[in-house]
Short mmCIF file of N, CA and C in Angstrom, two decimals:
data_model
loop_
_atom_site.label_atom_id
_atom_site.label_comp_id
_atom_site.label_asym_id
_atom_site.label_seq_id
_atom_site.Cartn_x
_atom_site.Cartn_y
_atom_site.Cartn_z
N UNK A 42 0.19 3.47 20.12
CA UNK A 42 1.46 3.23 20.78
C UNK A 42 1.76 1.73 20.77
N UNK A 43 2.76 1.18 20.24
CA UNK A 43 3.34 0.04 20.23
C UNK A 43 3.95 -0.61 21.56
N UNK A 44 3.31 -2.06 22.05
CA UNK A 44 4.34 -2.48 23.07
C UNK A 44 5.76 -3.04 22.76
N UNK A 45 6.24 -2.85 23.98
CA UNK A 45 7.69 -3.49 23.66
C UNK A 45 7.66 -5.34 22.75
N UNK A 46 6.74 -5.69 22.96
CA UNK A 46 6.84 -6.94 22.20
C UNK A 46 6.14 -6.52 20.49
N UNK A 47 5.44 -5.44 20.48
CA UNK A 47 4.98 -5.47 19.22
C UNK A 47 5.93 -4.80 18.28
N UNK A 48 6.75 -3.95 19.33
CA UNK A 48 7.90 -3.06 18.47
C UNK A 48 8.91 -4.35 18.27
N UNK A 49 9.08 -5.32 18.93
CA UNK A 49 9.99 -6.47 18.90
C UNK A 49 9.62 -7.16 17.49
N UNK A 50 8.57 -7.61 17.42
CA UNK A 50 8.30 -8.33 16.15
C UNK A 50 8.61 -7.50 15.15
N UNK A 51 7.92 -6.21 14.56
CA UNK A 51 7.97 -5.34 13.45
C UNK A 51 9.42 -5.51 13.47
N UNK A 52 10.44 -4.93 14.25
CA UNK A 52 11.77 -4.57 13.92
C UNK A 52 12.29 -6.16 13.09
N UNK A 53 11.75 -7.40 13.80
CA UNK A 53 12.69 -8.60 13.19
C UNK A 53 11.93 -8.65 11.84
N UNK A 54 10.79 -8.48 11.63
CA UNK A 54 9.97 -8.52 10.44
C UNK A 54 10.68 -7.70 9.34
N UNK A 55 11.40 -6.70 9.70
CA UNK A 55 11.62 -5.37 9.08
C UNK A 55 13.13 -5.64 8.86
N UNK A 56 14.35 -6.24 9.83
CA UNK A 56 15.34 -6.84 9.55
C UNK A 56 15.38 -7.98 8.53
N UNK A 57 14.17 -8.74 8.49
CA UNK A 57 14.25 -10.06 7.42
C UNK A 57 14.50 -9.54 6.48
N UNK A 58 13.68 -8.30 6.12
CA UNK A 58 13.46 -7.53 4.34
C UNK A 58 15.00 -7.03 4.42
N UNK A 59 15.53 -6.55 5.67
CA UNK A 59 16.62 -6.00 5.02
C UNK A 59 17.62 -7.21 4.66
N UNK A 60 17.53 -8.33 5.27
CA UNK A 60 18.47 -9.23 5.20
C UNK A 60 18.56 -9.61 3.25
N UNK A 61 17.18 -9.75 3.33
CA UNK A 61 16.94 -10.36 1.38
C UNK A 61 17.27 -9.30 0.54
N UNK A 62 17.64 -7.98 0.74
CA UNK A 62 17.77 -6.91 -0.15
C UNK A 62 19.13 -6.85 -0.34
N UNK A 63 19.89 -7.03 0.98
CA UNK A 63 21.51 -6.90 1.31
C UNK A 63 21.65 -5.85 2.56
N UNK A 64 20.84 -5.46 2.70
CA UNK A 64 20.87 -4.65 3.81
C UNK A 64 19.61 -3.37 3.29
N UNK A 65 19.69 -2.45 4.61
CA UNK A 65 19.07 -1.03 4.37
C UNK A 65 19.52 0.04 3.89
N UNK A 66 20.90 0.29 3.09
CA UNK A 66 21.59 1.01 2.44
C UNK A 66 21.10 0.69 1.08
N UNK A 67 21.13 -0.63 0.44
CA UNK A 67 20.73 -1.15 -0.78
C UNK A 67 19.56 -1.39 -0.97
N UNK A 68 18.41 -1.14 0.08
CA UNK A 68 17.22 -1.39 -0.07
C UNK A 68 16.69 0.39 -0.24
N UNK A 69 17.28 1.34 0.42
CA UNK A 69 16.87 3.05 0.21
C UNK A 69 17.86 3.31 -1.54
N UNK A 70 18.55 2.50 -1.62
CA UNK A 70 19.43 3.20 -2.94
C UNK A 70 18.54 2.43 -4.00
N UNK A 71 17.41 1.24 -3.82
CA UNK A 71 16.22 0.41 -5.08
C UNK A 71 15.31 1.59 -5.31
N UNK A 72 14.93 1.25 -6.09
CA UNK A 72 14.20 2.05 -6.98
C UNK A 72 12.98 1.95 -6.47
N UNK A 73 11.60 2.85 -6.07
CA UNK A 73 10.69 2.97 -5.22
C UNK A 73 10.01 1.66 -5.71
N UNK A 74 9.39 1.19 -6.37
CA UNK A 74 8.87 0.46 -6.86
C UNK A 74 9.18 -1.28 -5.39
N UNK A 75 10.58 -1.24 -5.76
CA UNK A 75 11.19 -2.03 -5.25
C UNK A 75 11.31 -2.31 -3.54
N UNK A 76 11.16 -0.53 -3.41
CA UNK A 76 11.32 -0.60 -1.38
C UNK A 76 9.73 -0.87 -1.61
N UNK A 77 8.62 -0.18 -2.61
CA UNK A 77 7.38 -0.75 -2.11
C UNK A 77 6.80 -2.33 -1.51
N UNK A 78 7.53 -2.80 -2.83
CA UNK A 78 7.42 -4.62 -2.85
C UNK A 78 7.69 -4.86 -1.72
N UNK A 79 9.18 -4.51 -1.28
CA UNK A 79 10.13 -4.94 -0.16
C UNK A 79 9.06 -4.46 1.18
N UNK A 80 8.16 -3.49 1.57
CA UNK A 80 7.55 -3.65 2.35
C UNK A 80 6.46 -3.76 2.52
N UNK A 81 5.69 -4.56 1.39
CA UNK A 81 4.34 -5.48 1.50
C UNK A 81 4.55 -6.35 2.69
N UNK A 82 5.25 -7.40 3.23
CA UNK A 82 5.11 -8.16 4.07
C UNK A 82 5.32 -7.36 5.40
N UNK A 83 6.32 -6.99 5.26
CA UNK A 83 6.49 -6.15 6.58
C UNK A 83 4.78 -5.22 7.12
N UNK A 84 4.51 -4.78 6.16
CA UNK A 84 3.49 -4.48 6.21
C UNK A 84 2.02 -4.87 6.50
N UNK A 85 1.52 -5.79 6.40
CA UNK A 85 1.22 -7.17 6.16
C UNK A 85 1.13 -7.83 7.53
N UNK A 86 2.11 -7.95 7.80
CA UNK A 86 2.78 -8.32 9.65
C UNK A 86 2.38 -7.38 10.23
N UNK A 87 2.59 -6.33 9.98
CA UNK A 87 2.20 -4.97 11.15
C UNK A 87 0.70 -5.27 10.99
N UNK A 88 -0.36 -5.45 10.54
CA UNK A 88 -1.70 -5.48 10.34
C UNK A 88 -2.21 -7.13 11.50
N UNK A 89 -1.43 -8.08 11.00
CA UNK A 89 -1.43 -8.94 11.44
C UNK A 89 -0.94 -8.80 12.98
N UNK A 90 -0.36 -8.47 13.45
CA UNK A 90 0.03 -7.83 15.14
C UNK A 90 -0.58 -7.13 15.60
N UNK A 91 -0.99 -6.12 15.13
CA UNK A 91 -1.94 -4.89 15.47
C UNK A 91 -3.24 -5.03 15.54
N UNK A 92 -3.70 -5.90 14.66
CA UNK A 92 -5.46 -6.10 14.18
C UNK A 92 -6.04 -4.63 13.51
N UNK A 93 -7.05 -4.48 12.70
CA UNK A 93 -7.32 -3.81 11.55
C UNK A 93 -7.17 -2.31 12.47
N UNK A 94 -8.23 -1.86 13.65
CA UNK A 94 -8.06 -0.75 14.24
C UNK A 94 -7.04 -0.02 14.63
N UNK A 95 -6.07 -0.69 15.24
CA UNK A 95 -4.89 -0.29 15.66
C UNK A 95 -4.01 -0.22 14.33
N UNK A 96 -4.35 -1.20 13.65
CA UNK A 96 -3.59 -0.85 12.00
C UNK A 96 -3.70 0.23 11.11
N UNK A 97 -4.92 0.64 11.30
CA UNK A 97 -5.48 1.98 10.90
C UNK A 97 -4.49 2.86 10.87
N UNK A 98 -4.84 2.96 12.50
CA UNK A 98 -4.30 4.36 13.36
C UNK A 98 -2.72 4.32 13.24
N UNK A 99 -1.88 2.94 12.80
CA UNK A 99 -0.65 3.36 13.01
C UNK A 99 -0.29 3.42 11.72
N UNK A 100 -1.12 2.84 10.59
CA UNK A 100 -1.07 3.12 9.14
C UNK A 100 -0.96 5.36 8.62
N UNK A 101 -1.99 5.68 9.38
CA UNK A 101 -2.50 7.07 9.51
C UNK A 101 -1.33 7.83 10.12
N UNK A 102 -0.48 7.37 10.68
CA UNK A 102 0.15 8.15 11.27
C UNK A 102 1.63 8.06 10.67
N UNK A 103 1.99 6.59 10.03
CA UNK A 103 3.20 6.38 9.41
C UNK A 103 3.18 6.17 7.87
N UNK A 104 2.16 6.08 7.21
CA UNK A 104 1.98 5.65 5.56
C UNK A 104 1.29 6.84 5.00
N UNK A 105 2.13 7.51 4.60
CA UNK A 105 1.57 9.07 3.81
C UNK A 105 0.41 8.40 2.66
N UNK A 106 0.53 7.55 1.99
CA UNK A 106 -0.58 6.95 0.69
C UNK A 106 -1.58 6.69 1.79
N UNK A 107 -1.28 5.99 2.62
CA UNK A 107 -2.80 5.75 3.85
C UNK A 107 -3.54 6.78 4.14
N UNK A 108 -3.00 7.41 4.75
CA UNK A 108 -3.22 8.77 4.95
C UNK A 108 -3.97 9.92 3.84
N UNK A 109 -3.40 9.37 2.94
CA UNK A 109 -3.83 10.81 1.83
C UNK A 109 -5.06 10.02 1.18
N UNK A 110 -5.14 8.73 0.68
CA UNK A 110 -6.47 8.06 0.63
C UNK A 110 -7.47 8.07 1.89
N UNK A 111 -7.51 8.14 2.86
CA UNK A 111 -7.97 8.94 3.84
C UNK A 111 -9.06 9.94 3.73
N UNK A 112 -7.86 11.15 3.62
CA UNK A 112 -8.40 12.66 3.76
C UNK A 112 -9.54 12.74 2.28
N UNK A 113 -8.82 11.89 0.96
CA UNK A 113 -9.42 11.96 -0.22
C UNK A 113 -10.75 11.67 -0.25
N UNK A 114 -10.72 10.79 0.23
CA UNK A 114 -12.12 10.08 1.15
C UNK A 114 -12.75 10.40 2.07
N UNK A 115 -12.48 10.80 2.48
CA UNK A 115 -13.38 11.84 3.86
C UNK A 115 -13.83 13.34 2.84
N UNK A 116 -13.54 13.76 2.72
CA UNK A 116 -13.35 15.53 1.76
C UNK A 116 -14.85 14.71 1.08
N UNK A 117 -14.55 13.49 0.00
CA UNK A 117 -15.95 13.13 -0.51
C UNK A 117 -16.87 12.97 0.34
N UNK A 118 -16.97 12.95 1.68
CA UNK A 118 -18.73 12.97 2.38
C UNK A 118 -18.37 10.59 2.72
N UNK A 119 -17.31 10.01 2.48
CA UNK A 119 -17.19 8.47 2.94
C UNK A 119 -16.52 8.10 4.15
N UNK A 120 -16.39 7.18 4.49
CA UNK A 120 -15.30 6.65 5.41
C UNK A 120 -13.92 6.39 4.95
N UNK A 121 -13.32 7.28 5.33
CA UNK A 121 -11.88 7.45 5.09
C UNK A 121 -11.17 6.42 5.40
N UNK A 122 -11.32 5.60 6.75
CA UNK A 122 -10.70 4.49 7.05
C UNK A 122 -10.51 3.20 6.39
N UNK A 123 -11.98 3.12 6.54
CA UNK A 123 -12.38 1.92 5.81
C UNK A 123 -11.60 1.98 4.25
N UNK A 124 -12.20 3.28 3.63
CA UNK A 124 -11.43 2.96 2.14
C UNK A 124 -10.12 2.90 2.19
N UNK A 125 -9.21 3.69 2.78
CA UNK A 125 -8.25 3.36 2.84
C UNK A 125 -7.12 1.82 3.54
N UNK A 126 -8.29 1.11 4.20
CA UNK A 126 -7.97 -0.03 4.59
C UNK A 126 -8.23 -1.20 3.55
N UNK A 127 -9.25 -0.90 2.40
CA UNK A 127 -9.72 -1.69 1.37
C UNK A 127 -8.58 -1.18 0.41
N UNK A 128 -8.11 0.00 -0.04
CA UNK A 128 -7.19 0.41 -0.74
C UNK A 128 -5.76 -0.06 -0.25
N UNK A 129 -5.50 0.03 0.80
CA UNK A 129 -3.98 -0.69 1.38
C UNK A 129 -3.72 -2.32 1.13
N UNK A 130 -5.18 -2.88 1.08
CA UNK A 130 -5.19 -4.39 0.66
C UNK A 130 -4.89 -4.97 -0.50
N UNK A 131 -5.59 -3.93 -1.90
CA UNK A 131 -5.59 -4.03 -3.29
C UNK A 131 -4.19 -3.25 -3.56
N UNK A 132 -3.60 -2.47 -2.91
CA UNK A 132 -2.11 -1.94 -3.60
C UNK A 132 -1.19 -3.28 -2.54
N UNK A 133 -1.56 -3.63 -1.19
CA UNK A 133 -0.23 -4.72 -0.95
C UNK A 133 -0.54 -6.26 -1.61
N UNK A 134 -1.81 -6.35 -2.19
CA UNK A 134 -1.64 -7.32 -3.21
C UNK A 134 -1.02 -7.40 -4.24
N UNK A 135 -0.89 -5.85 -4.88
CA UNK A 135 -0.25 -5.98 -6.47
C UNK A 135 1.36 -5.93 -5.68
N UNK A 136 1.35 -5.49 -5.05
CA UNK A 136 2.88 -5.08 -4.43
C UNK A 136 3.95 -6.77 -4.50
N UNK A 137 2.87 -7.13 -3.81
CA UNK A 137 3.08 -9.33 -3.73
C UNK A 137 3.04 -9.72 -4.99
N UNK A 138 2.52 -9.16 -5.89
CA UNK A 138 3.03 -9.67 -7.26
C UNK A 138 3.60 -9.10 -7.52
N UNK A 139 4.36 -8.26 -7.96
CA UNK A 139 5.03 -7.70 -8.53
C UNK A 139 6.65 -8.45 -9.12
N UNK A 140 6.80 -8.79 -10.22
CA UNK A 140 7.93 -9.42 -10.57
C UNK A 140 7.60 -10.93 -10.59
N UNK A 141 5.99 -11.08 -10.69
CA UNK A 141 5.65 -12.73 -10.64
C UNK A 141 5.10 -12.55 -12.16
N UNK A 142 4.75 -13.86 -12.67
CA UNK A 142 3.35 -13.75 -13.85
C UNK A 142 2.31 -13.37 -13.52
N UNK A 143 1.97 -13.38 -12.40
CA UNK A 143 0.34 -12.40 -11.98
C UNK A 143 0.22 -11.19 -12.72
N UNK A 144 1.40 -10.75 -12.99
CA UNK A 144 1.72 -9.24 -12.98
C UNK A 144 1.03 -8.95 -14.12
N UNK A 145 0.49 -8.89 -14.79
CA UNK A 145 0.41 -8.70 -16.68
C UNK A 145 -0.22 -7.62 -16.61
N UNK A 146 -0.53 -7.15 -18.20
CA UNK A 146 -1.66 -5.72 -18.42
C UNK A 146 -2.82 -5.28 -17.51
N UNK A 147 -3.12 -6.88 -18.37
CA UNK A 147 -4.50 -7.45 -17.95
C UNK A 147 -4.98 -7.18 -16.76
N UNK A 148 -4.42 -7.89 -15.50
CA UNK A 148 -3.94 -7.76 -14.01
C UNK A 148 -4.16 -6.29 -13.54
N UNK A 149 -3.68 -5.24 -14.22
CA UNK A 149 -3.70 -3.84 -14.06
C UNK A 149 -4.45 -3.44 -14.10
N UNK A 150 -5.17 -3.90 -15.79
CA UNK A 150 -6.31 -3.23 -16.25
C UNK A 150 -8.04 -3.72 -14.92
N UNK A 151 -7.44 -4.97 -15.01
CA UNK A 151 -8.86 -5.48 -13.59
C UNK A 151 -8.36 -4.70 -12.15
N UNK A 152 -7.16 -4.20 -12.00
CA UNK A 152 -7.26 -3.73 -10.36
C UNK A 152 -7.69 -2.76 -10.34
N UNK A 153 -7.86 -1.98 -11.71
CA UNK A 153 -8.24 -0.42 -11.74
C UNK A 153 -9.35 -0.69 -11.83
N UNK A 154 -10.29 -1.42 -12.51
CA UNK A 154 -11.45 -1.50 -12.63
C UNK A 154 -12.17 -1.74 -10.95
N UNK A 155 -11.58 -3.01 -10.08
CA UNK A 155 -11.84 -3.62 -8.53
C UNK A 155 -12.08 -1.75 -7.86
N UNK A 156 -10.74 -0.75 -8.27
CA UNK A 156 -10.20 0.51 -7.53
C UNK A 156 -11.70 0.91 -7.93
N UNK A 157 -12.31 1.44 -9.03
CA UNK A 157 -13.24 2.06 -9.39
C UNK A 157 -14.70 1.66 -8.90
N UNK A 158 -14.52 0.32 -8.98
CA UNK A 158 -16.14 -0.19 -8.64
C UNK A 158 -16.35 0.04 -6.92
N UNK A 159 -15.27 0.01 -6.34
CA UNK A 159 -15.25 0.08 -4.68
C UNK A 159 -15.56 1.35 -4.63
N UNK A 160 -14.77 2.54 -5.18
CA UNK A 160 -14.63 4.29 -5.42
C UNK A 160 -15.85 4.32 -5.52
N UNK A 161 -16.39 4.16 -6.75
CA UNK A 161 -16.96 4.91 -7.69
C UNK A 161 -16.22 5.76 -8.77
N UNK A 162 -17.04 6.15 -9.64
CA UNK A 162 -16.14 6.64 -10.76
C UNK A 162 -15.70 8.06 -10.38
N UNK A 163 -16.44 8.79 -10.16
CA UNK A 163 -16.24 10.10 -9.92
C UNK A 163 -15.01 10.45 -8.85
N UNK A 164 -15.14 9.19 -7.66
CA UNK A 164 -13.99 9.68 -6.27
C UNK A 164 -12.63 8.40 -6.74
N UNK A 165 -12.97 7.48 -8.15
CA UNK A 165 -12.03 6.92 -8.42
C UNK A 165 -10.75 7.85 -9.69
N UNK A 166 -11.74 8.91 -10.10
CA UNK A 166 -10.52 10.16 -10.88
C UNK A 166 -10.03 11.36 -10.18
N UNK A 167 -10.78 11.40 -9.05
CA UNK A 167 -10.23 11.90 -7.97
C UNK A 167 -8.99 11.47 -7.86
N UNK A 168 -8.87 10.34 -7.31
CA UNK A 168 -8.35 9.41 -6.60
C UNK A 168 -6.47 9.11 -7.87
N UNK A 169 -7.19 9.03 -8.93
CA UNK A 169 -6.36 8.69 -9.34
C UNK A 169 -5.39 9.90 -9.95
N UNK A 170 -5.79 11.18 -9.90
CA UNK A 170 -5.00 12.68 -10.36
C UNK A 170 -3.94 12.81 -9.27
N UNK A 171 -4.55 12.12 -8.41
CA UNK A 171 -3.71 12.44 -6.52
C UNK A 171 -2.51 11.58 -6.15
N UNK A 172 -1.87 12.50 -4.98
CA UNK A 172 -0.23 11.57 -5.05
C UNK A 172 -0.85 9.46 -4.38
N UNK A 173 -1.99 9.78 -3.50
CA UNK A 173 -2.21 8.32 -3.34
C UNK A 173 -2.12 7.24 -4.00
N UNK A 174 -2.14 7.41 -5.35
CA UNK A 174 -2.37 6.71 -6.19
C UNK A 174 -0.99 6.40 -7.26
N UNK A 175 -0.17 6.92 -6.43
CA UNK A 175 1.28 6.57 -7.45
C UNK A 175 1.69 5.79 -7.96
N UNK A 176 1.47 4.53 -6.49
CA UNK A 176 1.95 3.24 -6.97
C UNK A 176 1.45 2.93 -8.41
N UNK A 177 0.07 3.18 -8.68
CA UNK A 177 -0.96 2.52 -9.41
C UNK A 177 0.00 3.04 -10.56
N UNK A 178 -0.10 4.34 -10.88
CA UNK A 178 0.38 4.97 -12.04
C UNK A 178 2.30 4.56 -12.02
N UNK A 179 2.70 4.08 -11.32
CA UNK A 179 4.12 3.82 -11.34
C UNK A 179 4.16 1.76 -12.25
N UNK A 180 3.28 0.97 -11.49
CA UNK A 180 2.84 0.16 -12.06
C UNK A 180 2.62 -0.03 -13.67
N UNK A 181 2.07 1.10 -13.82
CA UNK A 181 1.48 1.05 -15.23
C UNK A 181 2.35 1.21 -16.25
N UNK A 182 3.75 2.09 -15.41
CA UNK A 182 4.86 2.81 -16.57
C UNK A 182 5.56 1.75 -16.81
N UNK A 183 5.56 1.25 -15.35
CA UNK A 183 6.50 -0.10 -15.80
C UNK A 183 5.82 -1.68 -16.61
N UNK A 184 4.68 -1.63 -16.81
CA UNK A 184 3.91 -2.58 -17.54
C UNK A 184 3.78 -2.39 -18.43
N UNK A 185 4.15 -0.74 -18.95
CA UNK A 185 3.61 -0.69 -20.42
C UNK A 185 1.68 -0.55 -20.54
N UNK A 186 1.26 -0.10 -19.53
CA UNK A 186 -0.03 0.50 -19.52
C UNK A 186 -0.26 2.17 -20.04
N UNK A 187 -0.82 2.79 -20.46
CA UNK A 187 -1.42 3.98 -20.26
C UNK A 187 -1.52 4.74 -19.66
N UNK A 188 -1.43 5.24 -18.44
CA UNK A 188 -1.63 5.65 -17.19
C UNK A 188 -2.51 6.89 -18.13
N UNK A 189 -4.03 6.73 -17.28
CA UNK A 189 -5.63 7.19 -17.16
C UNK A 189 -6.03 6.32 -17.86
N UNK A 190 -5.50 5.40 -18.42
CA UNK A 190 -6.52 4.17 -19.89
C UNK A 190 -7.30 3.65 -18.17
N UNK A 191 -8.52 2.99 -18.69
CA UNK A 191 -9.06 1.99 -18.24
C UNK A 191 -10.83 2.79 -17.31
#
């Protein structure tokens, strides 16, 4: 449950993004890719207000990819949280690049590799057949990657 000052910050945090997009009409009519980017920071901030526990729990309850990396992770016999708190870090990093030079093949080809070595291989093709993992495979279409190479 959010206090009135923590719901205070998120909302101005969450107005800035709409301010740089043109508003929240033009930010739901961008292309997913784009509302993703657009709420790395916002996102980001909520972690930063909340601290990691409470970020969790309000991640779990409002971020369906949080969530479903989660359950994916738990079902394997791990800590659901945790990975999915290490996984929310490595997708709002690429998210922060996105549309920079960071961005390249290359870049892709090492985050999948970072995704796998944390996973493992076996709960990282799991991982990656599943809707959690969209961004990753949405990334790739637009880079000109493979999506399953790597």
């Amino acid at each position: 449950q959010l206090t009135e000052e923590e719901f205070r910050r998120l909302a101005e945090s969450r107005n800035t993004v709409y301010e740089m997009v043109g508003g929240r009409s033009a930010l739901d009519q961008s292309p997913p890719m784009v509302r993703r980017a657009s709420a790395a920071p916002v996102t980001a901030e909520t972690r930063a207000i909340l601290g990691d526990e409470r970020f969790v729990e309000f991640q779990l309850e409002n971020d369906a990819t949080f969530a479903g990396v989660s359950r994916l992770v738990e079902e394997a016999g791990m800590d659901g949280n945790t990975m999915a708190l290490s996984m929310w870090e490595i997708e709002n990093r690429m998210m922060q690049n996105l549309g920079t030079a960071s961005m390249t093949s290359a870049e892709i080809v090492r985050v999948k590799a970072e995704i796998e070595n944390l996973m493992g291989s076996e709960m990282f093709e799991a991982y990656y057949r599943s809707g959690p993992s969209s961004w990753l495979r949405q990334i790739e279409l637009e880079f000109g990657e493979v999506p399953g190479s790597g």
